[in-house]
PDB file of C-alpha atoms in Angstrom:
ATOM      1  CA  MET A   1     -57.799 -91.561  -3.109  1.00  0.00           C
ATOM      2  CA  SER A   2     -54.721 -92.135  -0.985  1.00  0.00           C
ATOM      3  CA  ARG A   3     -51.380 -92.746  -2.620  1.00  0.00           C
ATOM      4  CA  SER A   4     -49.284 -95.756  -1.834  1.00  0.00           C
ATOM      5  CA  PRO A   5     -46.045 -95.360   0.113  1.00  0.00           C
ATOM      6  CA  VAL A   6     -44.039 -96.470  -2.884  1.00  0.00           C
ATOM      7  CA  ALA A   7     -45.530 -93.744  -5.080  1.00  0.00           C
ATOM      8  CA  SER A   8     -44.829 -91.115  -2.502  1.00  0.00           C
ATOM      9  CA  GLN A   9     -41.215 -92.216  -2.271  1.00  0.00           C
ATOM     10  CA  LEU A  10     -40.810 -92.054  -6.046  1.00  0.00           C
ATOM     11  CA  ASP A  11     -42.235 -88.536  -6.108  1.00  0.00           C
ATOM     12  CA  SER A  12     -39.763 -87.368  -3.490  1.00  0.00           C
ATOM     13  CA  ILE A  13     -36.841 -88.866  -5.373  1.00  0.00           C
ATOM     14  CA  GLN A  14     -37.976 -87.112  -8.592  1.00  0.00           C
ATOM     15  CA  GLU A  15     -38.281 -83.763  -6.843  1.00  0.00           C
ATOM     16  CA  SER A  16     -34.764 -84.102  -5.445  1.00  0.00           C
ATOM     17  CA  HIS A  17     -33.370 -84.789  -8.915  1.00  0.00           C
ATOM     18  CA  CYS A  18     -35.162 -81.730 -10.357  1.00  0.00           C
ATOM     19  CA  ALA A  19     -33.767 -79.485  -7.668  1.00  0.00           C
ATOM     20  CA  SER A  20     -30.237 -80.725  -8.314  1.00  0.00           C
ATOM     21  CA  ASP A  21     -30.507 -79.566 -11.936  1.00  0.00           C
ATOM     22  CA  TYR A  22     -30.170 -75.914 -10.788  1.00  0.00           C
ATOM     23  CA  LEU A  23     -26.636 -74.792  -9.895  1.00  0.00           C
ATOM     24  CA  THR A  24     -26.316 -72.759  -6.771  1.00  0.00           C
ATOM     25  CA  VAL A  25     -23.901 -69.814  -7.009  1.00  0.00           C
ATOM     26  CA  PRO A  26     -22.248 -68.934  -3.730  1.00  0.00           C
ATOM     27  CA  ALA A  27     -22.668 -65.276  -2.643  1.00  0.00           C
ATOM     28  CA  ILE A  28     -19.568 -63.107  -3.058  1.00  0.00           C
ATOM     29  CA  ILE A  29     -18.666 -61.178   0.047  1.00  0.00           C
ATOM     30  CA  TYR A  30     -16.657 -58.050  -0.629  1.00  0.00           C
ATOM     31  CA  PRO A  31     -14.327 -56.812   2.091  1.00  0.00           C
ATOM     32  CA  ALA A  32     -15.205 -53.550   3.763  1.00  0.00           C
ATOM     33  CA  PRO A  33     -13.281 -50.511   2.394  1.00  0.00           C
ATOM     34  CA  MET A  34     -10.221 -49.514   4.332  1.00  0.00           C
ATOM     35  CA  ARG A  35     -10.569 -46.228   6.159  1.00  0.00           C
ATOM     36  CA  PRO A  36      -7.548 -44.143   7.120  1.00  0.00           C
ATOM     37  CA  PRO A  37      -7.016 -43.790  10.803  1.00  0.00           C
ATOM     38  CA  ALA A  38      -8.516 -40.670  12.294  1.00  0.00           C
ATOM     39  CA  ILE A  39      -6.004 -37.867  12.796  1.00  0.00           C
ATOM     40  CA  PRO A  40      -6.407 -36.142  16.109  1.00  0.00           C
ATOM     41  CA  PRO A  41      -6.787 -32.343  15.839  1.00  0.00           C
ATOM     42  CA  ALA A  42      -3.609 -30.356  16.402  1.00  0.00           C
ATOM     43  CA  PRO A  43      -3.544 -28.650  19.751  1.00  0.00           C
ATOM     44  CA  THR A  44      -4.128 -24.880  19.473  1.00  0.00           C
ATOM     45  CA  SER A  45      -2.100 -22.565  21.581  1.00  0.00           C
ATOM     46  CA  GLY A  46      -3.999 -19.373  22.296  1.00  0.00           C
ATOM     47  CA  LEU A  47      -2.656 -16.157  23.762  1.00  0.00           C
ATOM     48  CA  ALA A  48      -2.449 -15.916  27.493  1.00  0.00           C
ATOM     49  CA  PRO A  49      -4.532 -13.147  29.112  1.00  0.00           C
ATOM     50  CA  GLN A  50      -1.353 -11.225  29.871  1.00  0.00           C
ATOM     51  CA  GLN A  51      -0.309 -11.332  26.202  1.00  0.00           C
ATOM     52  CA  VAL A  52      -3.727 -10.080  25.126  1.00  0.00           C
ATOM     53  CA  THR A  53      -3.353  -7.169  27.543  1.00  0.00           C
ATOM     54  CA  GLU A  54       0.111  -6.410  26.164  1.00  0.00           C
ATOM     55  CA  LEU A  55      -1.220  -6.441  22.596  1.00  0.00           C
ATOM     56  CA  ILE A  56      -3.996  -3.988  23.436  1.00  0.00           C
ATOM     57  CA  ALA A  57      -1.582  -1.687  25.247  1.00  0.00           C
ATOM     58  CA  ALA A  58       0.875  -1.818  22.325  1.00  0.00           C
ATOM     59  CA  ARG A  59      -1.882  -0.941  19.876  1.00  0.00           C
ATOM     60  CA  ASP A  60      -2.829   2.109  21.925  1.00  0.00           C
ATOM     61  CA  ARG A  61       0.791   3.248  22.173  1.00  0.00           C
ATOM     62  CA  ALA A  62       1.337   2.857  18.405  1.00  0.00           C
ATOM     63  CA  ALA A  63      -1.536   5.166  17.464  1.00  0.00           C
ATOM     64  CA  LYS A  64       0.688   8.153  16.663  1.00  0.00           C
ATOM     65  CA  ILE A  65       3.125   5.990  14.736  1.00  0.00           C
ATOM     66  CA  ARG A  66       0.297   4.559  12.629  1.00  0.00           C
ATOM     67  CA  ARG A  67      -0.972   8.064  11.980  1.00  0.00           C
ATOM     68  CA  ALA A  68       2.476   9.148  10.820  1.00  0.00           C
ATOM     69  CA  GLY A  69       2.572   6.168   8.455  1.00  0.00           C
ATOM     70  CA  GLY A  70      -0.791   7.178   7.014  1.00  0.00           C
ATOM     71  CA  VAL A  71       0.394  10.759   6.493  1.00  0.00           C
ATOM     72  CA  ALA A  72       3.572   9.575   4.786  1.00  0.00           C
ATOM     73  CA  LYS A  73       1.682   7.195   2.485  1.00  0.00           C
ATOM     74  CA  PHE A  74      -0.781   9.892   1.420  1.00  0.00           C
ATOM     75  CA  ASP A  75       2.056  12.351   0.881  1.00  0.00           C
ATOM     76  CA  ALA A  76       3.994   9.825  -1.205  1.00  0.00           C
ATOM     77  CA  TRP A  77       1.038   9.263  -3.535  1.00  0.00           C
ATOM     78  CA  MET A  78       0.397  12.977  -3.903  1.00  0.00           C
ATOM     79  CA  ILE A  79       4.023  13.674  -4.783  1.00  0.00           C
ATOM     80  CA  ALA A  80       4.031  10.809  -7.305  1.00  0.00           C
ATOM     81  CA  ILE A  81       0.853  12.071  -8.975  1.00  0.00           C
ATOM     82  CA  PHE A  82       2.150  15.649  -9.242  1.00  0.00           C
ATOM     83  CA  ALA A  83       5.462  14.372 -10.570  1.00  0.00           C
ATOM     84  CA  ALA A  84       3.640  12.479 -13.339  1.00  0.00           C
ATOM     85  CA  LEU A  85       1.442  15.470 -14.195  1.00  0.00           C
ATOM     86  CA  THR A  86       4.456  17.798 -14.283  1.00  0.00           C
ATOM     87  CA  GLY A  87       6.315  15.430 -16.572  1.00  0.00           C
ATOM     88  CA  VAL A  88       3.364  15.109 -18.970  1.00  0.00           C
ATOM     89  CA  THR A  89       2.602  18.832 -19.172  1.00  0.00           C
ATOM     90  CA  GLY A  90       6.253  19.856 -19.402  1.00  0.00           C
ATOM     91  CA  LEU A  91       7.577  17.451 -22.032  1.00  0.00           C
ATOM     92  CA  PHE A  92       9.264  20.268 -23.949  1.00  0.00           C
ATOM     93  CA  SER A  93      10.540  22.183 -20.944  1.00  0.00           C
ATOM     94  CA  ILE A  94      13.856  21.116 -19.420  1.00  0.00           C
ATOM     95  CA  PRO A  95      13.149  22.816 -16.038  1.00  0.00           C
ATOM     96  CA  SER A  96       9.751  21.083 -15.834  1.00  0.00           C
ATOM     97  CA  LEU A  97      11.283  17.705 -16.661  1.00  0.00           C
ATOM     98  CA  LEU A  98      13.957  18.229 -14.004  1.00  0.00           C
ATOM     99  CA  LEU A  99      11.248  19.143 -11.500  1.00  0.00           C
ATOM    100  CA  ALA A 100       9.282  15.994 -12.389  1.00  0.00           C
ATOM    101  CA  ALA A 101      12.375  13.832 -12.014  1.00  0.00           C
ATOM    102  CA  GLY A 102      13.173  15.378  -8.619  1.00  0.00           C
ATOM    103  CA  MET A 103       9.639  14.908  -7.352  1.00  0.00           C
ATOM    104  CA  GLY A 104       9.611  11.329  -8.608  1.00  0.00           C
ATOM    105  CA  PHE A 105      12.801  10.609  -6.672  1.00  0.00           C
ATOM    106  CA  VAL A 106      11.295  12.163  -3.552  1.00  0.00           C
ATOM    107  CA  ALA A 107       8.125  10.049  -3.972  1.00  0.00           C
ATOM    108  CA  TRP A 108      10.207   6.888  -4.248  1.00  0.00           C
ATOM    109  CA  ARG A 109      12.083   7.760  -1.059  1.00  0.00           C
ATOM    110  CA  GLU A 110       8.785   8.551   0.660  1.00  0.00           C
ATOM    111  CA  PHE A 111       7.399   5.089  -0.130  1.00  0.00           C
ATOM    112  CA  ARG A 112      10.580   3.564   1.242  1.00  0.00           C
ATOM    113  CA  GLY A 113      10.165   5.633   4.386  1.00  0.00           C
ATOM    114  CA  VAL A 114       6.592   4.357   4.780  1.00  0.00           C
ATOM    115  CA  GLU A 115       7.819   0.767   4.625  1.00  0.00           C
ATOM    116  CA  ALA A 116      10.649   1.478   7.066  1.00  0.00           C
ATOM    117  CA  LEU A 117       8.196   3.047   9.519  1.00  0.00           C
ATOM    118  CA  ARG A 118       5.979  -0.013   9.241  1.00  0.00           C
ATOM    119  CA  ARG A 119       8.982  -2.150  10.235  1.00  0.00           C
ATOM    120  CA  LEU A 120       9.493   0.197  13.219  1.00  0.00           C
ATOM    121  CA  ASP A 121      12.889   1.289  11.940  1.00  0.00           C
ATOM    122  CA  ARG A 122      14.296   3.940  14.275  1.00  0.00           C
ATOM    123  CA  SER A 123      15.723   5.921  11.371  1.00  0.00           C
ATOM    124  CA  ALA A 124      12.423   6.094   9.452  1.00  0.00           C
ATOM    125  CA  PRO A 125      11.058   9.373  10.945  1.00  0.00           C
ATOM    126  CA  LYS A 126      14.336  11.198  10.333  1.00  0.00           C
ATOM    127  CA  SER A 127      14.514   9.871   6.760  1.00  0.00           C
ATOM    128  CA  LEU A 128      10.969  11.049   6.076  1.00  0.00           C
ATOM    129  CA  ALA A 129      11.758  14.483   7.509  1.00  0.00           C
ATOM    130  CA  ILE A 130      14.880  14.881   5.371  1.00  0.00           C
ATOM    131  CA  ASN A 131      12.861  13.810   2.360  1.00  0.00           C
ATOM    132  CA  GLN A 132      10.436  16.670   2.958  1.00  0.00           C
ATOM    133  CA  LEU A 133      13.298  19.136   3.199  1.00  0.00           C
ATOM    134  CA  CYS A 134      14.634  17.840  -0.127  1.00  0.00           C
ATOM    135  CA  LEU A 135      11.233  18.379  -1.693  1.00  0.00           C
ATOM    136  CA  ALA A 136      11.109  21.897  -0.308  1.00  0.00           C
ATOM    137  CA  ALA A 137      14.558  22.624  -1.776  1.00  0.00           C
ATOM    138  CA  ILE A 138      13.487  21.304  -5.194  1.00  0.00           C
ATOM    139  CA  LEU A 139      10.304  23.390  -5.248  1.00  0.00           C
ATOM    140  CA  ILE A 140      12.082  26.544  -4.078  1.00  0.00           C
ATOM    141  CA  ALA A 141      14.844  26.137  -6.661  1.00  0.00           C
ATOM    142  CA  TYR A 142      12.306  25.671  -9.452  1.00  0.00           C
ATOM    143  CA  ALA A 143      10.201  28.621  -8.313  1.00  0.00           C
ATOM    144  CA  LEU A 144      13.240  30.923  -8.017  1.00  0.00           C
ATOM    145  CA  TRP A 145      14.338  29.954 -11.510  1.00  0.00           C
ATOM    146  CA  GLN A 146      10.921  30.866 -12.872  1.00  0.00           C
ATOM    147  CA  VAL A 147      10.881  34.135 -10.918  1.00  0.00           C
ATOM    148  CA  ILE A 148      14.239  35.135 -12.380  1.00  0.00           C
ATOM    149  CA  GLN A 149      13.139  34.183 -15.879  1.00  0.00           C
ATOM    150  CA  THR A 150       9.921  36.178 -15.529  1.00  0.00           C
ATOM    151  CA  ALA A 151      11.553  39.239 -13.986  1.00  0.00           C
ATOM    152  CA  THR A 152      14.268  39.501 -16.643  1.00  0.00           C
ATOM    153  CA  SER A 153      12.096  38.824 -19.698  1.00  0.00           C
ATOM    154  CA  SER A 154      10.728  41.687 -21.775  1.00  0.00           C
ATOM    155  CA  GLY A 155       7.276  40.195 -21.963  1.00  0.00           C
ATOM    156  CA  GLU A 156       5.556  38.040 -24.550  1.00  0.00           C
ATOM    157  CA  TYR A 157       2.974  40.618 -25.562  1.00  0.00           C
ATOM    158  CA  THR A 158       5.542  43.425 -25.825  1.00  0.00           C
ATOM    159  CA  ALA A 159       7.647  41.248 -28.120  1.00  0.00           C
ATOM    160  CA  MET A 160       4.592  40.702 -30.309  1.00  0.00           C
ATOM    161  CA  ALA A 161       4.326  44.473 -30.820  1.00  0.00           C
ATOM    162  CA  GLY A 162       7.460  44.368 -32.976  1.00  0.00           C
ATOM    163  CA  GLY A 163       8.700  47.732 -31.747  1.00  0.00           C
ATOM    164  CA  ASP A 164       5.516  49.582 -32.655  1.00  0.00           C
ATOM    165  CA  PRO A 165       5.132  52.297 -29.977  1.00  0.00           C
ATOM    166  CA  GLN A 166       1.365  52.292 -30.145  1.00  0.00           C
ATOM    167  CA  LEU A 167       1.095  48.503 -29.804  1.00  0.00           C
ATOM    168  CA  THR A 168       3.704  48.504 -27.079  1.00  0.00           C
ATOM    169  CA  GLN A 169       1.710  51.074 -25.140  1.00  0.00           C
ATOM    170  CA  MET A 170      -1.471  48.996 -25.567  1.00  0.00           C
ATOM    171  CA  LEU A 171       0.041  45.598 -24.718  1.00  0.00           C
ATOM    172  CA  GLY A 172       2.413  46.816 -22.007  1.00  0.00           C
ATOM    173  CA  PRO A 173      -0.200  46.712 -19.179  1.00  0.00           C
ATOM    174  CA  ILE A 174      -1.142  43.159 -20.146  1.00  0.00           C
ATOM    175  CA  ASP A 175       2.487  42.098 -19.866  1.00  0.00           C
ATOM    176  CA  ASP A 176       2.746  43.756 -16.484  1.00  0.00           C
ATOM    177  CA  LEU A 177      -0.373  41.946 -15.279  1.00  0.00           C
ATOM    178  CA  VAL A 178       0.894  38.568 -16.529  1.00  0.00           C
ATOM    179  CA  LYS A 179       4.258  39.171 -14.910  1.00  0.00           C
ATOM    180  CA  THR A 180       2.656  40.095 -11.601  1.00  0.00           C
ATOM    181  CA  LEU A 181       0.453  36.994 -11.620  1.00  0.00           C
ATOM    182  CA  THR A 182       3.374  34.755 -12.541  1.00  0.00           C
ATOM    183  CA  LEU A 183       5.562  36.175  -9.764  1.00  0.00           C
ATOM    184  CA  SER A 184       2.677  35.751  -7.325  1.00  0.00           C
ATOM    185  CA  VAL A 185       2.177  32.094  -8.249  1.00  0.00           C
ATOM    186  CA  TYR A 186       5.819  31.181  -7.879  1.00  0.00           C
ATOM    187  CA  GLY A 187       6.097  33.231  -4.706  1.00  0.00           C
ATOM    188  CA  LEU A 188       3.174  31.226  -3.342  1.00  0.00           C
ATOM    189  CA  ILE A 189       4.961  27.996  -4.270  1.00  0.00           C
ATOM    190  CA  ILE A 190       8.010  29.163  -2.286  1.00  0.00           C
ATOM    191  CA  LEU A 191       5.825  29.885   0.741  1.00  0.00           C
ATOM    192  CA  ILE A 192       4.127  26.519   0.467  1.00  0.00           C
ATOM    193  CA  ALA A 193       7.469  24.765   0.255  1.00  0.00           C
ATOM    194  CA  ILE A 194       8.717  26.575   3.343  1.00  0.00           C
ATOM    195  CA  PHE A 195       5.668  26.173   5.582  1.00  0.00           C
ATOM    196  CA  VAL A 196       4.013  22.962   4.338  1.00  0.00           C
ATOM    197  CA  GLN A 197       7.085  20.881   3.637  1.00  0.00           C
ATOM    198  CA  GLY A 198       8.931  22.456   6.544  1.00  0.00           C
ATOM    199  CA  GLY A 199       6.000  21.777   8.873  1.00  0.00           C
ATOM    200  CA  THR A 200       5.708  18.178   7.651  1.00  0.00           C
ATOM    201  CA  ALA A 201       9.438  17.686   8.209  1.00  0.00           C
ATOM    202  CA  LEU A 202       9.079  18.996  11.753  1.00  0.00           C
ATOM    203  CA  TYR A 203       6.159  16.623  12.292  1.00  0.00           C
ATOM    204  CA  TYR A 204       8.289  13.641  11.243  1.00  0.00           C
ATOM    205  CA  PHE A 205      11.172  14.762  13.433  1.00  0.00           C
ATOM    206  CA  THR A 206       8.861  14.770  16.472  1.00  0.00           C
ATOM    207  CA  ARG A 207       7.746  11.160  15.707  1.00  0.00           C
ATOM    208  CA  GLN A 208      11.252   9.944  16.589  1.00  0.00           C
ATOM    209  CA  ARG A 209      10.493  10.287  20.287  1.00  0.00           C
ATOM    210  CA  TYR A 210       7.203   8.351  20.043  1.00  0.00           C
ATOM    211  CA  LEU A 211       8.872   5.554  18.103  1.00  0.00           C
ATOM    212  CA  ARG A 212      11.735   5.333  20.566  1.00  0.00           C
ATOM    213  CA  GLU A 213       9.349   5.221  23.537  1.00  0.00           C
ATOM    214  CA  TYR A 214       7.235   2.601  21.810  1.00  0.00           C
ATOM    215  CA  LEU A 215      10.199   0.305  21.219  1.00  0.00           C
ATOM    216  CA  GLU A 216      11.366   0.714  24.819  1.00  0.00           C
ATOM    217  CA  GLN A 217       7.949   0.051  26.402  1.00  0.00           C
ATOM    218  CA  THR A 218       6.628  -2.680  24.109  1.00  0.00           C
ATOM    219  CA  PRO A 219       7.496  -6.370  24.671  1.00  0.00           C
ATOM    220  CA  SER A 220       9.957  -7.717  22.152  1.00  0.00           C
ATOM    221  CA  TRP A 221       7.587 -10.464  20.968  1.00  0.00           C
ATOM    222  CA  VAL A 222       5.016  -7.824  19.929  1.00  0.00           C
ATOM    223  CA  VAL A 223       7.696  -5.812  18.089  1.00  0.00           C
ATOM    224  CA  ASP A 224       8.884  -8.962  16.284  1.00  0.00           C
ATOM    225  CA  LEU A 225       5.292  -9.696  15.326  1.00  0.00           C
ATOM    226  CA  GLN A 226       4.876  -6.271  13.749  1.00  0.00           C
ATOM    227  CA  ARG A 227       8.230  -6.383  11.970  1.00  0.00           C
ATOM    228  CA  SER A 228       7.234  -9.684  10.381  1.00  0.00           C
ATOM    229  CA  GLY A 229       4.331  -7.877   8.666  1.00  0.00           C
ATOM    230  CA  ILE A 230       1.450  -8.617  11.055  1.00  0.00           C
ATOM    231  CA  SER A 231      -0.444  -5.514  12.067  1.00  0.00           C
ATOM    232  CA  ILE A 232      -2.000  -5.228  15.481  1.00  0.00           C
TER     233      ILE A 232
END
């Protein structure tokens, strides 16, 4: 059954009224987030091939200087350790405490010499050499004092005899043996101080020439780089 035109028109009007009952909400458009402008990468300035060659050559020339710095650093730690041990074991002995204080002072100067050599200070090798001679003098003075004390003492075991001839005769050889061993030990310390510390001082004295030649032959920009704390 076909509908009349009037009915169709009424239906369309009713549908339009029903659709108008619903409110339309406009869509909210959010702005795009702002992005900071891109920062171009900073230009990097590399070393020229000639500078690389100069760095390699400087490293080769500085080998003996680096070795001297390693020797001085090891020596400084050894002196500091022995100074601490001497101080701990000789708390009630004034000569031992004086020896520990002297060795501690030498160790402090040795560490300073290591730092000066790292900065390529021309006076560093000479300072390290003199420091070794000071250590030798301290060791020799201490050893001589102990030798004199041992040689002039009557002996601990003989004193324990209390004047008894029989005990003195029995303990006398022990005292002689102890005295001989003591004199031998301190005599060995004197020899070590002369040859080891003296040889080390001579070694540092000879490093002066290598340091001088290095500073004369190495470009100033490489030297400044090393003195600023950058190792090559």
